[in-house]
mmCIF file of C-alpha atoms in Angstrom:
data_model
loop_
_atom_site.group_PDB
_atom_site.id
_atom_site.type_symbol
_atom_site.label_atom_id
_atom_site.label_comp_id
_atom_site.label_asym_id
_atom_site.label_seq_id
_atom_site.Cartn_x
_atom_site.Cartn_y
_atom_site.Cartn_z
ATOM 1 C CA PHE A 281 12.781 -19.563 83.010
ATOM 2 C CA THR A 282 12.573 -16.992 80.085
ATOM 3 C CA THR A 283 13.525 -19.096 77.530
ATOM 4 C CA TYR A 284 11.145 -22.609 79.071
ATOM 5 C CA SER A 285 8.551 -19.592 78.598
ATOM 6 C CA GLU A 286 9.087 -18.940 75.060
ATOM 7 C CA THR A 287 7.755 -22.460 73.896
ATOM 8 C CA GLN A 288 4.902 -22.835 76.473
ATOM 9 C CA SER A 289 1.428 -22.264 76.473
ATOM 10 C CA PRO A 290 0.403 -20.162 79.168
ATOM 11 C CA ALA A 291 -1.498 -23.035 81.152
ATOM 12 C CA GLU A 292 1.396 -25.572 80.680
ATOM 13 C CA LEU A 293 4.354 -22.621 81.959
ATOM 14 C CA VAL A 294 1.388 -22.298 84.704
ATOM 15 C CA THR A 295 1.085 -25.789 85.811
ATOM 16 C CA VAL A 296 5.456 -26.368 85.982
ATOM 17 C CA LEU A 297 6.236 -23.419 87.784
ATOM 18 C CA ASN A 298 3.532 -24.002 90.604
ATOM 19 C CA ARG A 299 5.664 -27.258 91.128
ATOM 20 C CA TYR A 300 8.987 -25.338 91.310
ATOM 21 C CA LEU A 301 7.305 -22.374 93.522
ATOM 22 C CA ALA A 302 5.163 -25.066 95.758
ATOM 23 C CA ALA A 303 9.059 -26.743 96.473
ATOM 24 C CA GLY A 304 10.318 -23.872 96.829
ATOM 25 C CA ALA A 305 7.507 -22.749 99.539
ATOM 26 C CA GLU A 306 7.709 -26.825 101.181
ATOM 27 C CA ALA A 307 11.224 -26.367 101.790
ATOM 28 C CA VAL A 308 10.893 -22.749 103.302
ATOM 29 C CA LEU A 309 8.012 -23.631 105.495
ATOM 30 C CA ALA A 310 9.931 -26.819 106.865
ATOM 31 C CA GLU A 311 12.585 -25.199 108.548
ATOM 32 C CA LYS A 312 10.063 -22.620 110.125
ATOM 33 C CA GLY A 313 10.690 -19.873 107.726
ATOM 34 C CA THR A 314 7.518 -17.417 106.295
ATOM 35 C CA VAL A 315 6.803 -16.783 102.624
ATOM 36 C CA ASP A 316 7.325 -13.351 101.560
ATOM 37 C CA LYS A 317 5.964 -13.758 98.156
ATOM 38 C CA PHE A 318 6.301 -15.151 94.829
ATOM 39 C CA LEU A 319 8.919 -12.407 91.832
ATOM 40 C CA GLY A 320 7.567 -14.349 89.285
ATOM 41 C CA ASP A 321 9.543 -18.021 89.118
ATOM 42 C CA ALA A 322 11.871 -16.817 92.205
ATOM 43 C CA VAL A 323 10.454 -17.584 95.934
ATOM 44 C CA MET A 324 11.600 -14.679 98.547
ATOM 45 C CA ALA A 325 11.269 -15.544 101.886
ATOM 46 C CA TRP A 326 12.995 -14.683 105.028
ATOM 47 C CA PHE A 327 14.226 -16.166 108.833
ATOM 48 C CA ASN A 328 14.146 -14.888 112.234
ATOM 49 C CA ALA A 329 10.424 -13.287 112.347
ATOM 50 C CA PRO A 330 7.629 -12.859 113.548
ATOM 51 C CA LEU A 331 9.113 -15.132 116.283
ATOM 52 C CA PRO A 332 13.326 -15.171 117.169
ATOM 53 C CA GLN A 333 15.249 -18.084 116.024
ATOM 54 C CA PRO A 334 18.157 -18.173 117.284
ATOM 55 C CA ASP A 335 19.618 -20.172 114.039
ATOM 56 C CA HIS A 336 17.888 -18.610 111.583
ATOM 57 C CA THR A 337 20.861 -18.461 109.089
ATOM 58 C CA LEU A 338 21.602 -22.198 109.486
ATOM 59 C CA LEU A 339 17.722 -22.823 108.602
ATOM 60 C CA ALA A 340 17.908 -20.566 105.147
ATOM 61 C CA VAL A 341 20.662 -22.280 104.553
ATOM 62 C CA LYS A 342 19.158 -26.101 105.564
ATOM 63 C CA ALA A 343 16.052 -24.474 103.297
ATOM 64 C CA ALA A 344 17.817 -23.517 100.348
ATOM 65 C CA LEU A 345 19.259 -27.617 100.684
ATOM 66 C CA ALA A 346 15.865 -29.291 100.870
ATOM 67 C CA LEU A 347 15.060 -27.095 97.561
ATOM 68 C CA ARG A 348 18.159 -28.715 95.875
ATOM 69 C CA ASP A 349 16.910 -32.080 96.058
ATOM 70 C CA ALA A 350 13.602 -31.273 95.640
ATOM 71 C CA VAL A 351 14.173 -29.489 92.067
ATOM 72 C CA GLU A 352 16.362 -32.806 91.642
ATOM 73 C CA GLN A 353 13.391 -34.579 92.515
ATOM 74 C CA LEU A 354 11.083 -32.608 90.218
ATOM 75 C CA HIS A 355 13.788 -32.821 87.670
ATOM 76 C CA ALA A 356 13.217 -36.889 87.563
ATOM 77 C CA GLU A 357 9.838 -36.724 87.427
ATOM 78 C CA LEU A 358 9.665 -33.768 84.807
ATOM 79 C CA PRO A 359 10.414 -34.042 81.208
ATOM 80 C CA LYS A 360 14.073 -32.526 80.456
ATOM 81 C CA GLU A 361 12.595 -29.188 78.661
ATOM 82 C CA ALA A 362 10.653 -28.375 81.920
ATOM 83 C CA HIS A 363 14.327 -28.792 83.869
ATOM 84 C CA LEU A 364 14.553 -25.082 85.581
ATOM 85 C CA SER A 365 17.467 -24.523 86.914
ATOM 86 C CA PHE A 366 17.480 -22.264 90.219
ATOM 87 C CA GLY A 367 20.113 -20.216 92.160
ATOM 88 C CA VAL A 368 19.841 -19.582 96.190
ATOM 89 C CA GLY A 369 21.236 -16.099 97.725
ATOM 90 C CA ILE A 370 21.051 -15.770 101.611
ATOM 91 C CA HIS A 371 22.483 -12.858 103.187
ATOM 92 C CA TYR A 372 21.629 -11.757 107.047
ATOM 93 C CA GLY A 373 20.964 -8.761 107.585
ATOM 94 C CA LYS A 374 18.812 -5.864 110.235
ATOM 95 C CA ALA A 375 15.375 -4.960 107.690
ATOM 96 C CA VAL A 376 12.436 -3.838 108.919
ATOM 97 C CA LEU A 377 8.968 -5.733 108.191
ATOM 98 C CA GLY A 378 5.623 -3.663 107.877
ATOM 99 C CA TRP A 379 2.850 -3.213 105.253
ATOM 100 C CA ILE A 380 3.740 -1.523 102.570
ATOM 101 C CA GLY A 381 2.550 0.082 100.095
ATOM 102 C CA THR A 382 -1.137 2.534 99.150
ATOM 103 C CA GLN A 383 -4.105 2.642 101.612
ATOM 104 C CA LYS A 384 -5.850 0.522 98.368
ATOM 105 C CA ARG A 385 -2.784 -2.187 97.978
ATOM 106 C CA LEU A 386 -0.730 -3.363 101.151
ATOM 107 C CA GLU A 387 1.750 -5.868 101.094
ATOM 108 C CA TYR A 388 3.527 -7.626 104.770
ATOM 109 C CA THR A 389 7.424 -7.788 103.676
ATOM 110 C CA ALA A 390 9.903 -7.302 104.303
ATOM 111 C CA ILE A 391 12.604 -4.005 103.598
ATOM 112 C CA GLY A 392 16.371 -3.269 104.089
ATOM 113 C CA ASP A 393 19.411 -3.429 102.076
ATOM 114 C CA CYS A 394 20.390 -7.110 103.477
ATOM 115 C CA VAL A 395 17.024 -7.977 101.411
ATOM 116 C CA ASN A 396 18.193 -6.256 98.647
ATOM 117 C CA THR A 397 21.844 -7.689 99.178
ATOM 118 C CA ALA A 398 20.542 -11.016 99.053
ATOM 119 C CA LYS A 399 18.175 -10.350 96.147
ATOM 120 C CA ARG A 400 21.208 -9.538 93.614
ATOM 121 C CA ILE A 401 23.497 -12.215 94.741
ATOM 122 C CA GLN A 402 20.633 -14.881 94.176
ATOM 123 C CA GLU A 403 20.688 -13.009 90.842
ATOM 124 C CA ASN A 404 24.270 -13.786 90.527
ATOM 125 C CA SER A 405 24.496 -17.590 91.423
ATOM 126 C CA ALA A 406 24.595 -19.704 88.753
ATOM 127 C CA ARG A 407 21.972 -23.043 88.423
ATOM 128 C CA GLY A 408 21.751 -24.924 91.401
ATOM 129 C CA GLN A 409 24.405 -22.865 93.476
ATOM 130 C CA ILE A 410 23.615 -21.798 96.823
ATOM 131 C CA LEU A 411 25.515 -18.716 97.674
ATOM 132 C CA LEU A 412 26.072 -17.161 101.268
ATOM 133 C CA THR A 413 27.387 -13.170 102.178
ATOM 134 C CA GLN A 414 30.268 -13.196 104.630
ATOM 135 C CA GLU A 415 27.674 -12.083 107.163
ATOM 136 C CA ALA A 416 26.099 -15.478 106.471
ATOM 137 C CA TYR A 417 28.375 -17.302 106.629
ATOM 138 C CA GLU A 418 30.140 -16.221 109.637
ATOM 139 C CA ARG A 419 27.055 -17.170 111.332
ATOM 140 C CA VAL A 420 27.273 -20.451 110.018
ATOM 141 C CA LYS A 421 30.690 -21.793 109.490
ATOM 142 C CA LYS A 422 31.114 -24.008 112.315
ATOM 143 C CA ASP A 423 28.103 -26.491 110.296
ATOM 144 C CA VAL A 424 28.292 -25.529 107.163
ATOM 145 C CA GLU A 425 31.238 -26.412 104.659
ATOM 146 C CA ALA A 426 31.343 -23.867 102.263
ATOM 147 C CA LYS A 427 33.668 -22.617 99.377
ATOM 148 C CA PRO A 428 35.311 -19.214 99.096
ATOM 149 C CA LEU A 429 34.125 -17.301 95.785
ATOM 150 C CA PRO A 430 35.495 -14.165 94.176
ATOM 151 C CA ALA A 431 33.488 -11.012 95.843
ATOM 152 C CA LEU A 432 30.797 -10.433 93.125
ATOM 153 C CA SER A 433 30.306 -6.671 92.043
ATOM 154 C CA VAL A 434 26.423 -6.322 91.556
ATOM 155 C CA LYS A 435 23.808 -4.129 90.617
ATOM 156 C CA GLY A 436 23.342 -0.672 93.404
ATOM 157 C CA LYS A 437 26.315 -2.046 95.712
ATOM 158 C CA ALA A 438 29.015 0.496 96.290
ATOM 159 C CA ASN A 439 31.227 -2.095 96.978
ATOM 160 C CA ALA A 440 31.943 -5.981 95.601
ATOM 161 C CA VAL A 441 30.032 -8.194 98.586
ATOM 162 C CA GLU A 442 31.823 -11.426 99.598
ATOM 163 C CA VAL A 443 30.127 -14.742 98.762
ATOM 164 C CA TYR A 444 30.725 -18.305 99.424
ATOM 165 C CA GLU A 445 29.172 -21.138 97.638
ATOM 166 C CA VAL A 446 27.667 -23.977 100.544
ATOM 167 C CA VAL A 447 28.953 -27.541 99.577
ATOM 168 C CA GLY A 448 26.459 -28.640 102.314
ATOM 169 C CA LEU A 449 26.381 -29.245 106.038
ATOM 170 C CA LYS A 450 29.587 -30.198 108.507
#
């Protein structure tokens, strides 16, 4: 995204970026997830809230696979120079949902180590790669084909994080 943004006008950049963000948001919403926010060229989303979803980790994987398909479709429609890449990080854990900020500006968001871990895994994903932590993989391994990868040393974590790359659904 950064390299692409150097060569585009702000108006063109927004037009292309919005198509990718819409694809991400639609993939999440179609699987009953919640789009928390857009962080530049990223979509932050959560599952299992506000209503419980027993299969929320699998829904997150399905959303990631739908995003991969949507990006392939965008690449078929957009010029080559507008082919942006994506990577997904999925983690499982406890978070607090609530209003964060000040009285002058509040955001409803998720806070917790699991949110930070998912972001760090996403930051280490390669082009088109969907990564699951060990905790997330354990919840979906009967439904998802994934291959183990070397543990990742990520910013802010004392221990390396065990990860799996999603190949597809079984």
